[in-house]
C-alpha cells in the first residue's frame, strides 16, 4: 500500500484507536502494523474472525490474555545451547503460558466460533513448564527452596550456621568485661560476614577481623575470632547455594529450549488472538458492521463515519452530531467531482471514503451500516493537503502535479484515486482544462476516482462527460439581518453541483458590502454564466427529483392497485364460475321437475274436469313464480358499487358486511374513514357499496365468513382475542392483521394478542412498525413471560 496515502489519510491514528484495546505489548504492536491484505479470502477470513470476537464479547466472555512484554529477545538469548536465563526472565514466560491455557480452555470445540476454535486448537500451552517455573521461582524472583532437594539441604544448613554464629556473637555482647569497648549492642552484617560494632579506641580488647569502618571513623565492625571458623563455613555453604541455584536455572532454561519452537508458535498464536480481540473491541465501541467485499469495482457506503472525527466529537459527548456519509461509486459512474463551500465537509467526505476502503482491505469492520460493500483493490492513491516544500523548492501547484504524476503512472482498474482540491494553486483558466484532462485519463485507465474542487469548469465537465457525476456538500440557507447565511449540513448529495457561496460567506464574516459588490462586478462574465447555469441546473434537478419521486409513488400505488385488481378479478371469476355451475345444476333440476309436472298436468287434463284443470294451471303459475324469485335472488347477490363517495353518506363495507357513515375521504390515496358502531376504521373507497338491508343474522354470517378466510381464530362466539400469524410472510400477514383489527374494534374488544413467533425477527418488526400510528391502536407492547414473551405483541385498541 502507498505509504503517502496511509500518511495523509492518518490511518496510523485509527490503528492506535484499535491498538489501545490490546492486552499485551507485542499484541498492540501487531495491531499498529496492520496492512492491507492482498487476497480476498484473507480479507474475508479476518472479517469473520472479528465477527466471532464480537460474538464472544456479546456473551460476556474474554480470551483471558494476560499482559506480557515482547519475548523475542528472550527467544534469541535462549537459542544457544549453553545459555541460561535469569529468574526474572524465566518468569516472563508465565504470562504467555497462562494466556495460552486460558484461550484454549475458553475456545475448546466451540461450535459457534469455528475459526477462533481452529486457531486455539493448535496451542500446546506447556502447562507443565508453567508449573515447574512457578514451583522453582517465587513471586519476588528468588529461587525457592523446593527447586531442588540439594538446594533445600544447603539452605537448611545455612540456617543452622547462621543461628550458631548469631548465638556466639550475642554471648560476647553479654560479657561484662567487653561492654566498655562496645560502641552499640547489636549484630549486623558486613561483606556477607556477621560482625559487632566496637569502639575504635578499644580495637585491641576485642580480638578479630575488621570488615568495615563507620563514616565517622569512630566505630569498627569486627568479626571475633570465636565465630570466624563458623563464618568461613557459612561462606562456603553460600558458594554451594549459588552453584545449586545456577544448576536450577540451567535446568529450567534447558527445558524451555527443548520446546522453544513450540513456544514461539504459541507466542504468535496468542498475539494473533490478542489482535483479533482488540479489533473486535474497537468494532464494538463504534458499533461497526462487517463489510461485504466485492470483485466488481463497486463502492457503496451506507451511513459511514470517520473514526477520528467520531473520536474528536466523543471527547465532548457530541458523537451523535456526526453526519454520516452515504456514497456510491463504480456502478453507473466511476468518477465523482465533489463541490461546495469551504468548511462544507468535502475533504472529510474524501478521507472517509479512503479510510473505509483501507479498513476494508485490512479485513476490519467498518463504522457504517449493514449493506456497505467495498471492492477488492490493489492500490489506494491519495493527494490530500499542501505538500509544498521550501527545501525541495516546490510550490503548492508543483507538489500537487508531482503527486498526480505518480498517481497517473500507478493507476489501473484496481485503483481508488482520491484528490483534494484538484486544479488548485494555479490560474483557473489553465488549471481547469488540465484537471479535466487528468480526470479523463484516470477514467480511461479504469480507476475509481473521487475528487473535490472549486472550479466551475470541472462541474460542467463532470455533468456532460460519460461515466462522471457531480456531488455537492449540502448547505442550508438562513437569513440573518437581511443577509443570506449558509450553514453546512455535511451531507453529500450525489448528482448535484455545489456552489462555493464565497460572496455570501465573506459578507457573513464581516467583509464590507461595497467591496463584495465590487467583486461581483469584477467577476468575469463567463464565470457568472457558469454559476448561473449551475444554479439553473440545480433548480431543474430538484424539480426533476420531485417529479421522479411523485412518479415512483404513483407507480408503486398503481402496482398495488393492479395487484389488488388481479386478485379481485380472480376471486370474482372463481365465484362466478361457482355460482354459474350451481345455477346450471339447479336450473337443470327445475327443468326436469317442470317436465315431469307438465306430463302430469297433461295427463290430468285429459282425465279431469274443467274445474280441476283450473287448479292445475294455478299450480303451474306458482312454480313459475318460484323460478322467477330464484332468478331475482341470484341477480341481487352482486351488490353494485357507489358512483360517488361523500362525507356523511351511509354505506356498506363489503368485506365486513356492516353499514357505517363516511367521516372523511382522501381523494389522493383513494381511502376513506368510516364510523361503524361508534368506532372509526380506514378502508379503500372501492370496498364501499350501497347500504345493505339484509337481516342481522345474514350479516353476522358474512362477517364470520370473512373471519374464516382471514385465518382469525374464531373458536368462541364473536371475535377472538388473539390472532396467529406464525409462518406467514410479511405482506399477507399485515393484510390479515388490518382486517382483524377492524373486526376486533367493531366487536368492542379492549385488547388483543398478536402471535407472530420469534424466527428472524422480520415479521415481529414489521407488525410493530405497522401498529405505530395506526388509528385503531392506542398502545402496544411485547408479551410478558406468561403471555409468550418476544413471540407475542399485546395491542390495546
PDB file of N, CA, C and O in Angstrom, residues 287 317 336:
ATOM      1  N   UNK A 287     -19.766   0.542  17.204  1.00  0.00           N
ATOM      2  CA  UNK A 287     -20.954  -0.047  16.595  1.00  0.00           C
ATOM      3  C   UNK A 287     -20.754  -0.345  15.129  1.00  0.00           C
ATOM      4  O   UNK A 287     -21.620  -0.059  14.298  1.00  0.00           O
ATOM      5  N   UNK A 317     -18.718  14.504  24.206  1.00  0.00           N
ATOM      6  CA  UNK A 317     -20.036  13.899  24.315  1.00  0.00           C
ATOM      7  C   UNK A 317     -20.963  14.285  23.186  1.00  0.00           C
ATOM      8  O   UNK A 317     -22.183  14.326  23.374  1.00  0.00           O
ATOM      9  N   UNK A 336     -16.433  10.809  -9.448  1.00  0.00           N
ATOM     10  CA  UNK A 336     -17.326  11.790  -8.842  1.00  0.00           C
ATOM     11  C   UNK A 336     -16.533  13.043  -8.515  1.00  0.00           C
ATOM     12  O   UNK A 336     -15.415  12.969  -7.994  1.00  0.00           O
TER      13      UNK A 336
END
